[in-house]
Amino acid sequence: MPALAATLTRSSLASLNSCFVRDGLVTDSRLNPAGIRQNRRPDGSQLSNKCSPVVVLAAGTAHRRRKWPEARPLVSGRVTRKALVLIKELKTKPPTNEDELHQRLENWVKGVRPHRRDLIDTIKEMDTADTRELLCQVMQWSLSEDWYEADARDYTKLVERFGKDGRLGEMERAFAGMEADGIAPDLISFSVKINAYGRAKEVEKAEAAWEEMRLRGITPDAKAYTTMMTVYGKAGQPDKAEQLLDAMLAAACKPSLVTLCSIITAYGLAGRPDDAQRVSDKVLSQTDLTPDCNTFTALSAAFGLNGRTDEAVAAFKRMVAAGLKPDDRSVARLVEAHGSMDRQLALLLGEGGEGGEGGREDEEGEERRVRGRGDGGRVVRRSS
């Protein structure tokens, strides 16, 4: 292949040179002592000691060459041929309204006679930021098709998508539509619904969904407990999260390390790192769990967020002593712990008065921060 490419290149250059010969220009293949190609007329007179006309032509048009954008693949994974037909049509020419989308989907069904897997592959490929709204419309259409045979997983996927987008009203209608179609929600469906309420910080609705799940006789597992604990943690209610942990242990449901990290994080965000350490010791003593890197990182972050750098460093050292290799997240939390301590120390020193050492420390820190922002070293002082 390299030899063939070189041959084609020489042939192309020879053809171009023949054009210069016809127009009165000859490209001499011999080089002068300086290594510059000589251009001569047919009578032998020298034109100039400049580059070859081929090089001049290429250089003259280089700035006008079009830079093609990088081609993005149509699909990210393996899909069926029937799914590829629909994906190509929807991505290359997106429909302008919902009626046009439904017409295209019906034409696709009539043309290729798809199966359930074909539409599932299409839904997976449409789950991107650019086609997310189109994805929801396709999923809603699929639930009304008899040939698709939708089950609880399909409705759960739609509920999850609406929940991540914060569209709680549409999420609730999709959840109610599942029951209207005679499909009973299962543990995963309720967990997704509770998680959606937690994202929106709707604690009361999350609690109502939890109680409804229990009344239906659905026994929560470790993931469901962890989901509800995370809801309490984001809402600033770590005590309720610990009560749920105690109920979990009483029900002989073994918590996971993710569950432990959620409790530690909840107490850390609430400004109670000592309770985070206490809960961690309690869970580790009542179970056979072995703390991992994420557990020590959560403890380090809980202490660091509250300016207790010594305890944060101690948790980091215990992780290293346990034979665990700190990751980037662990190191970042430790750095943040020192930054939190500096901020709290600056606040304390700032209370010493305008003429004291605290006032000068605060002014110097403000000057360094302004210079770090690239404002040319200008310091803007607030008037008292």
CSV table of C-alpha atoms in Angstrom, one decimal:
chain,number,residue,atom,x,y,z
A,1,MET,CA,0.0,0.0,0.0
A,2,PRO,CA,2.7,2.6,0.7
A,3,ALA,CA,4.4,1.9,-2.6
A,4,LEU,CA,1.1,2.2,-4.4
A,5,ALA,CA,0.4,5.5,-2.7
A,6,ALA,CA,3.8,6.8,-3.7
A,7,THR,CA,3.2,5.8,-7.3
A,8,LEU,CA,-0.1,7.5,-7.4
A,9,THR,CA,1.4,10.7,-5.9
A,10,ARG,CA,4.2,10.7,-8.5
A,11,SER,CA,1.7,10.2,-11.3
A,12,SER,CA,-0.4,13.1,-10.0
A,13,LEU,CA,2.6,15.4,-9.8
A,14,ALA,CA,3.7,14.4,-13.3
A,15,SER,CA,0.3,15.3,-14.7
A,16,LEU,CA,0.4,18.6,-13.0
A,17,ASN,CA,3.8,19.3,-14.2
A,18,SER,CA,2.7,18.6,-17.8
A,19,CYS,CA,0.2,21.3,-17.4
A,20,PHE,CA,2.9,23.8,-16.5
A,21,VAL,CA,4.9,22.6,-19.5
A,22,ARG,CA,1.9,23.3,-21.7
A,23,ASP,CA,1.6,26.8,-20.2
A,24,GLY,CA,5.3,27.6,-20.7
A,25,LEU,CA,6.5,26.5,-17.2
A,26,VAL,CA,8.8,23.6,-16.6
A,27,THR,CA,9.6,22.1,-13.2
A,28,ASP,CA,13.2,20.9,-13.2
A,29,SER,CA,13.7,17.9,-11.0
A,30,ARG,CA,17.3,18.9,-10.4
A,31,LEU,CA,18.2,20.9,-7.3
A,32,ASN,CA,20.8,23.7,-7.1
A,33,PRO,CA,23.5,23.6,-4.5
A,34,ALA,CA,21.3,25.4,-2.0
A,35,GLY,CA,18.7,22.7,-2.3
A,36,ILE,CA,16.1,24.9,-4.0
A,37,ARG,CA,14.1,23.6,-7.0
A,38,GLN,CA,14.8,25.5,-10.1
A,39,ASN,CA,12.0,26.6,-12.5
A,40,ARG,CA,13.0,27.1,-16.1
A,41,ARG,CA,11.3,28.1,-19.3
A,42,PRO,CA,11.4,25.8,-22.4
A,43,ASP,CA,14.3,27.9,-23.8
A,44,GLY,CA,16.4,27.2,-20.7
A,45,SER,CA,16.1,30.6,-19.1
A,46,GLN,CA,15.6,30.6,-15.4
A,47,LEU,CA,12.4,32.0,-14.0
A,48,SER,CA,13.3,32.3,-10.3
A,49,ASN,CA,14.9,30.2,-7.5
A,50,LYS,CA,11.6,29.7,-5.7
A,51,CYS,CA,9.6,26.7,-4.8
A,52,SER,CA,8.2,24.3,-7.3
A,53,PRO,CA,4.9,25.4,-8.9
A,54,VAL,CA,3.3,22.3,-7.3
A,55,VAL,CA,4.3,23.5,-3.9
A,56,VAL,CA,3.2,27.0,-4.6
A,57,LEU,CA,-0.1,25.8,-5.8
A,58,ALA,CA,-0.6,23.7,-2.7
A,59,ALA,CA,0.5,26.5,-0.4
A,60,GLY,CA,-1.7,29.0,-2.1
A,61,THR,CA,-4.9,27.0,-1.6
A,62,ALA,CA,-4.1,25.7,1.9
A,63,HIS,CA,-6.0,28.5,3.6
A,64,ARG,CA,-9.1,27.7,1.6
A,65,ARG,CA,-9.3,24.1,2.5
A,66,ARG,CA,-12.4,23.1,4.3
A,67,LYS,CA,-12.0,21.7,7.7
A,68,TRP,CA,-14.6,19.0,8.1
A,69,PRO,CA,-16.1,18.4,11.6
A,70,GLU,CA,-15.5,15.2,13.3
A,71,ALA,CA,-18.0,12.6,12.4
A,72,ARG,CA,-20.2,11.4,15.3
A,73,PRO,CA,-21.3,7.8,15.3
A,74,LEU,CA,-25.0,7.3,14.7
A,75,VAL,CA,-25.2,4.6,17.5
A,76,SER,CA,-23.0,4.0,20.5
A,77,GLY,CA,-23.5,0.2,20.7
A,78,ARG,CA,-24.8,-2.8,18.9
A,79,VAL,CA,-28.4,-2.5,17.7
A,80,THR,CA,-30.6,-4.5,15.5
A,81,ARG,CA,-31.1,-3.6,11.8
A,82,LYS,CA,-34.7,-2.7,12.3
A,83,ALA,CA,-33.8,-0.4,15.2
A,84,LEU,CA,-31.1,1.2,13.1
A,85,VAL,CA,-33.6,2.2,10.5
A,86,LEU,CA,-35.7,4.1,13.0
A,87,ILE,CA,-32.7,5.6,14.8
A,88,LYS,CA,-31.3,7.0,11.6
A,89,GLU,CA,-34.6,8.5,10.6
A,90,LEU,CA,-35.2,10.2,14.0
A,91,LYS,CA,-31.7,11.5,14.4
A,92,THR,CA,-31.0,12.8,10.9
A,93,LYS,CA,-34.5,14.3,10.4
A,94,PRO,CA,-36.1,14.9,13.8
A,95,PRO,CA,-39.9,15.3,13.7
A,96,THR,CA,-41.3,18.8,14.2
A,97,ASN,CA,-44.3,17.7,16.3
A,98,GLU,CA,-45.8,14.8,18.0
A,99,ASP,CA,-48.2,13.9,15.2
A,100,GLU,CA,-45.4,13.6,12.8
A,101,LEU,CA,-43.5,11.4,15.2
A,102,HIS,CA,-46.5,9.1,15.6
A,103,GLN,CA,-46.9,8.9,11.8
A,104,ARG,CA,-43.2,7.9,11.4
A,105,LEU,CA,-43.4,5.3,14.1
A,106,GLU,CA,-46.5,3.8,12.5
A,107,ASN,CA,-44.8,3.7,9.1
A,108,TRP,CA,-41.8,2.0,10.7
A,109,VAL,CA,-44.0,-0.6,12.2
A,110,LYS,CA,-45.8,-1.3,8.9
A,111,GLY,CA,-42.6,-1.3,7.0
A,112,VAL,CA,-40.2,-3.5,9.0
A,113,ARG,CA,-42.6,-5.3,11.5
A,114,PRO,CA,-40.4,-4.8,14.5
A,115,HIS,CA,-40.1,-6.9,17.7
A,116,ARG,CA,-39.9,-5.8,21.3
A,117,ARG,CA,-36.0,-5.9,21.2
A,118,ASP,CA,-35.9,-3.5,18.2
A,119,LEU,CA,-37.8,-0.8,20.1
A,120,ILE,CA,-35.8,-1.4,23.3
A,121,ASP,CA,-32.5,-0.8,21.3
A,122,THR,CA,-34.0,2.3,19.9
A,123,ILE,CA,-34.9,3.6,23.3
A,124,LYS,CA,-31.4,3.0,24.7
A,125,GLU,CA,-29.8,4.9,21.8
A,126,MET,CA,-32.2,7.8,22.2
A,127,ASP,CA,-31.3,8.3,25.8
A,128,THR,CA,-29.0,11.3,25.2
A,129,ALA,CA,-29.1,14.9,26.1
A,130,ASP,CA,-30.0,15.9,22.5
A,131,THR,CA,-32.9,13.5,22.1
A,132,ARG,CA,-34.2,13.2,25.6
A,133,GLU,CA,-37.6,14.8,24.9
A,134,LEU,CA,-38.0,12.7,21.8
A,135,LEU,CA,-37.1,9.7,23.9
A,136,CYS,CA,-40.0,10.4,26.3
A,137,GLN,CA,-42.5,10.7,23.4
A,138,VAL,CA,-41.3,7.4,21.9
A,139,MET,CA,-41.6,5.6,25.3
A,140,GLN,CA,-45.1,7.0,25.8
A,141,TRP,CA,-46.1,5.9,22.3
A,142,SER,CA,-44.7,2.4,22.9
A,143,LEU,CA,-46.7,1.8,26.1
A,144,SER,CA,-49.9,2.1,24.1
A,145,GLU,CA,-48.9,-0.4,21.4
A,146,ASP,CA,-50.3,-3.9,21.8
A,147,TRP,CA,-47.4,-5.6,19.9
A,148,TYR,CA,-44.8,-4.2,22.3
A,149,GLU,CA,-46.2,-5.9,25.4
A,150,ALA,CA,-45.0,-3.4,27.9
A,151,ASP,CA,-44.2,-4.5,31.4
A,152,ALA,CA,-43.3,-2.9,34.8
A,153,ARG,CA,-39.7,-2.2,33.6
A,154,ASP,CA,-40.9,-0.1,30.7
A,155,TYR,CA,-43.1,2.1,32.9
A,156,THR,CA,-40.3,2.3,35.5
A,157,LYS,CA,-37.9,3.6,32.8
A,158,LEU,CA,-40.4,6.3,31.9
A,159,VAL,CA,-41.0,7.2,35.6
A,160,GLU,CA,-37.2,7.4,36.1
A,161,ARG,CA,-36.7,9.7,33.1
A,162,PHE,CA,-39.4,12.1,34.2
A,163,GLY,CA,-38.0,12.1,37.7
A,164,LYS,CA,-34.5,12.9,36.6
A,165,ASP,CA,-35.8,15.8,34.6
A,166,GLY,CA,-37.8,17.1,37.6
A,167,ARG,CA,-41.2,16.6,35.8
A,168,LEU,CA,-43.0,15.3,38.8
A,169,GLY,CA,-46.5,15.7,37.4
A,170,GLU,CA,-45.7,13.6,34.3
A,171,MET,CA,-43.9,11.1,36.5
A,172,GLU,CA,-47.0,10.7,38.7
A,173,ARG,CA,-49.2,10.3,35.6
A,174,ALA,CA,-46.9,7.7,34.2
A,175,PHE,CA,-46.9,5.8,37.5
A,176,ALA,CA,-50.7,5.9,37.6
A,177,GLY,CA,-50.9,4.8,34.0
A,178,MET,CA,-49.0,1.7,34.9
A,179,GLU,CA,-51.6,0.7,37.5
A,180,ALA,CA,-54.4,1.7,35.0
A,181,ASP,CA,-53.0,-0.8,32.5
A,182,GLY,CA,-53.2,-3.6,35.1
A,183,ILE,CA,-49.4,-3.7,35.9
A,184,ALA,CA,-48.7,-3.7,39.6
A,185,PRO,CA,-45.7,-1.5,40.7
A,186,ASP,CA,-42.9,-3.5,42.2
A,187,LEU,CA,-40.1,-2.6,44.6
A,188,ILE,CA,-38.0,-1.0,41.8
A,189,SER,CA,-40.8,1.1,40.6
A,190,PHE,CA,-41.4,2.5,44.1
A,191,SER,CA,-37.7,3.0,44.7
A,192,VAL,CA,-37.4,5.1,41.5
A,193,LYS,CA,-40.4,7.2,42.5
A,194,ILE,CA,-39.0,7.8,46.0
A,195,ASN,CA,-35.7,8.8,44.5
A,196,ALA,CA,-37.4,11.3,42.2
A,197,TYR,CA,-39.2,12.9,45.1
A,198,GLY,CA,-35.9,13.1,47.0
A,199,ARG,CA,-34.2,14.9,44.0
A,200,ALA,CA,-37.0,17.5,44.2
A,201,LYS,CA,-36.7,17.6,48.1
A,202,GLU,CA,-40.4,16.5,48.4
A,203,VAL,CA,-39.8,14.6,51.6
A,204,GLU,CA,-43.5,14.3,52.5
A,205,LYS,CA,-44.4,12.8,49.1
A,206,ALA,CA,-41.4,10.4,49.4
A,207,GLU,CA,-42.6,9.3,52.9
A,208,ALA,CA,-46.1,8.8,51.5
A,209,ALA,CA,-44.7,6.6,48.7
A,210,TRP,CA,-42.7,4.6,51.2
A,211,GLU,CA,-45.7,4.0,53.4
A,212,GLU,CA,-47.8,3.0,50.3
A,213,MET,CA,-45.2,0.5,49.4
A,214,ARG,CA,-45.2,-1.0,52.8
A,215,LEU,CA,-49.0,-1.2,52.9
A,216,ARG,CA,-49.0,-3.1,49.7
A,217,GLY,CA,-46.9,-5.8,51.3
A,218,ILE,CA,-43.7,-5.0,49.4
A,219,THR,CA,-40.6,-5.7,51.6
A,220,PRO,CA,-37.9,-3.1,51.1
A,221,ASP,CA,-34.3,-4.3,50.4
A,222,ALA,CA,-31.0,-2.6,51.2
A,223,LYS,CA,-31.2,-0.4,48.1
A,224,ALA,CA,-34.7,0.8,49.0
A,225,TYR,CA,-33.7,1.6,52.5
A,226,THR,CA,-30.6,3.4,51.2
A,227,THR,CA,-32.8,5.4,48.8
A,228,MET,CA,-35.1,6.6,51.6
A,229,MET,CA,-32.1,7.4,53.9
A,230,THR,CA,-30.6,9.5,51.1
A,231,VAL,CA,-33.8,11.5,50.9
A,232,TYR,CA,-33.7,12.3,54.6
A,233,GLY,CA,-30.0,13.2,54.3
A,234,LYS,CA,-30.5,15.7,51.5
A,235,ALA,CA,-33.4,17.2,53.4
A,236,GLY,CA,-31.2,17.7,56.5
A,237,GLN,CA,-33.0,15.1,58.6
A,238,PRO,CA,-30.2,12.7,59.6
A,239,ASP,CA,-32.1,11.5,62.8
A,240,LYS,CA,-34.9,10.1,60.7
A,241,ALA,CA,-32.3,8.4,58.5
A,242,GLU,CA,-30.7,6.7,61.5
A,243,GLN,CA,-34.2,5.6,62.7
A,244,LEU,CA,-34.7,4.0,59.4
A,245,LEU,CA,-31.3,2.3,59.8
A,246,ASP,CA,-32.3,0.9,63.1
A,247,ALA,CA,-35.5,-0.5,61.6
A,248,MET,CA,-33.4,-2.0,58.8
A,249,LEU,CA,-31.1,-3.8,61.3
A,250,ALA,CA,-34.1,-4.9,63.3
A,251,ALA,CA,-35.6,-6.4,60.1
A,252,ALA,CA,-32.5,-8.5,59.6
A,253,CYS,CA,-31.7,-6.6,56.4
A,254,LYS,CA,-28.0,-6.2,56.1
A,255,PRO,CA,-26.9,-2.7,55.2
A,256,SER,CA,-24.3,-2.1,52.5
A,257,LEU,CA,-21.4,0.2,52.5
A,258,VAL,CA,-23.4,2.6,50.3
A,259,THR,CA,-26.0,2.7,53.1
A,260,LEU,CA,-23.3,3.5,55.7
A,261,CYS,CA,-21.9,6.2,53.5
A,262,SER,CA,-25.3,7.8,53.0
A,263,ILE,CA,-25.7,8.1,56.8
A,264,ILE,CA,-22.2,9.5,57.3
A,265,THR,CA,-22.8,12.1,54.6
A,266,ALA,CA,-26.2,13.0,56.1
A,267,TYR,CA,-24.7,13.8,59.5
A,268,GLY,CA,-21.7,15.5,57.9
A,269,LEU,CA,-24.0,17.9,55.9
A,270,ALA,CA,-26.0,18.5,59.1
A,271,GLY,CA,-22.8,19.7,60.9
A,272,ARG,CA,-22.7,16.6,63.3
A,273,PRO,CA,-19.5,14.7,62.4
A,274,ASP,CA,-19.3,13.0,65.8
A,275,ASP,CA,-22.6,11.4,65.2
A,276,ALA,CA,-21.3,10.2,61.8
A,277,GLN,CA,-18.4,8.5,63.5
A,278,ARG,CA,-20.7,7.0,66.1
A,279,VAL,CA,-23.1,5.5,63.5
A,280,SER,CA,-20.1,4.2,61.5
A,281,ASP,CA,-18.8,2.4,64.6
A,282,LYS,CA,-22.3,1.0,65.4
A,283,VAL,CA,-22.9,-0.4,61.9
A,284,LEU,CA,-19.4,-1.9,61.7
A,285,SER,CA,-19.7,-3.5,65.1
A,286,GLN,CA,-23.1,-5.1,64.3
A,287,THR,CA,-22.3,-6.3,60.8
A,288,ASP,CA,-19.4,-8.0,59.1
A,289,LEU,CA,-18.8,-5.1,56.7
A,290,THR,CA,-15.3,-4.0,56.0
A,291,PRO,CA,-14.9,-0.3,55.3
A,292,ASP,CA,-13.6,0.6,51.9
A,293,CYS,CA,-12.1,3.8,50.4
A,294,ASN,CA,-15.5,5.5,50.0
A,295,THR,CA,-16.3,4.9,53.7
A,296,PHE,CA,-13.1,6.6,55.0
A,297,THR,CA,-13.6,9.3,52.4
A,298,ALA,CA,-17.1,10.0,53.7
A,299,LEU,CA,-15.8,10.2,57.2
A,300,SER,CA,-12.9,12.5,56.2
A,301,ALA,CA,-15.4,14.8,54.3
A,302,ALA,CA,-17.8,14.8,57.3
A,303,PHE,CA,-15.1,16.2,59.6
A,304,GLY,CA,-13.5,18.4,57.0
A,305,LEU,CA,-16.7,20.2,56.1
A,306,ASN,CA,-17.0,21.3,59.7
A,307,GLY,CA,-13.4,22.6,60.0
A,308,ARG,CA,-12.1,19.6,62.1
A,309,THR,CA,-9.0,19.0,60.0
A,310,ASP,CA,-7.2,16.8,62.5
A,311,GLU,CA,-10.0,14.2,62.6
A,312,ALA,CA,-10.2,14.4,58.7
A,313,VAL,CA,-6.5,13.6,58.5
A,314,ALA,CA,-6.9,10.8,61.0
A,315,ALA,CA,-9.6,9.2,58.9
A,316,PHE,CA,-7.4,9.5,55.9
A,317,LYS,CA,-4.5,7.9,57.7
A,318,ARG,CA,-6.7,5.0,58.9
A,319,MET,CA,-7.6,4.4,55.3
A,320,VAL,CA,-3.9,4.1,54.4
A,321,ALA,CA,-3.1,2.0,57.4
A,322,ALA,CA,-5.9,-0.4,56.3
A,323,GLY,CA,-4.0,-1.1,53.1
A,324,LEU,CA,-6.4,0.9,50.9
A,325,LYS,CA,-5.1,3.2,48.1
A,326,PRO,CA,-6.5,6.7,48.2
A,327,ASP,CA,-8.2,7.8,45.0
A,328,ASP,CA,-8.5,11.3,43.6
A,329,ARG,CA,-11.8,11.9,45.4
A,330,SER,CA,-10.2,11.0,48.8
A,331,VAL,CA,-7.3,13.5,48.2
A,332,ALA,CA,-9.8,16.2,47.0
A,333,ARG,CA,-11.8,15.8,50.2
A,334,LEU,CA,-8.7,16.2,52.3
A,335,VAL,CA,-7.7,19.3,50.5
A,336,GLU,CA,-11.2,20.7,50.9
A,337,ALA,CA,-10.9,20.0,54.6
A,338,HIS,CA,-7.9,22.3,54.9
A,339,GLY,CA,-9.6,24.9,52.9
A,340,SER,CA,-12.6,24.8,55.2
A,341,MET,CA,-10.4,25.2,58.2
A,342,ASP,CA,-8.7,28.2,56.7
A,343,ARG,CA,-12.1,29.8,56.0
A,344,GLN,CA,-13.3,29.3,59.5
A,345,LEU,CA,-10.1,30.5,61.0
A,346,ALA,CA,-10.3,33.7,58.8
A,347,LEU,CA,-13.8,34.3,60.2
A,348,LEU,CA,-12.6,33.9,63.7
A,349,LEU,CA,-9.6,36.2,63.2
A,350,GLY,CA,-11.9,38.8,61.5
A,351,GLU,CA,-13.8,39.2,64.7
A,352,GLY,CA,-10.7,40.6,66.4
A,353,GLY,CA,-11.4,44.2,65.3
A,354,GLU,CA,-10.3,46.3,62.3
A,355,GLY,CA,-7.0,47.4,63.9
A,356,GLY,CA,-5.9,44.0,65.2
A,357,GLU,CA,-3.9,41.2,63.6
A,358,GLY,CA,-7.2,39.6,62.5
A,359,GLY,CA,-8.1,42.6,60.4
A,360,ARG,CA,-4.7,42.6,58.7
A,361,GLU,CA,-4.9,38.9,58.0
A,362,ASP,CA,-8.3,39.3,56.5
A,363,GLU,CA,-7.1,42.1,54.2
A,364,GLU,CA,-4.1,40.2,53.1
A,365,GLY,CA,-6.2,37.1,52.3
A,366,GLU,CA,-8.6,39.3,50.4
A,367,GLU,CA,-5.7,40.8,48.4
A,368,ARG,CA,-4.4,37.3,47.5
A,369,ARG,CA,-7.9,36.2,46.4
A,370,VAL,CA,-8.4,39.2,44.2
A,371,ARG,CA,-5.0,38.7,42.6
A,372,GLY,CA,-5.8,35.0,42.0
A,373,ARG,CA,-8.8,36.0,40.0
A,374,GLY,CA,-6.7,37.8,37.5
A,375,ASP,CA,-8.0,41.3,38.3
A,376,GLY,CA,-4.6,42.9,37.9
A,377,GLY,CA,-3.9,43.0,41.6
A,378,ARG,CA,-6.6,45.6,42.3
A,379,VAL,CA,-7.9,45.3,45.9
A,380,VAL,CA,-11.4,46.5,46.5
A,381,ARG,CA,-11.9,47.2,50.2
A,382,ARG,CA,-15.4,47.4,51.7
A,383,SER,CA,-16.2,50.5,53.6
A,384,SER,CA,-17.2,50.0,57.2
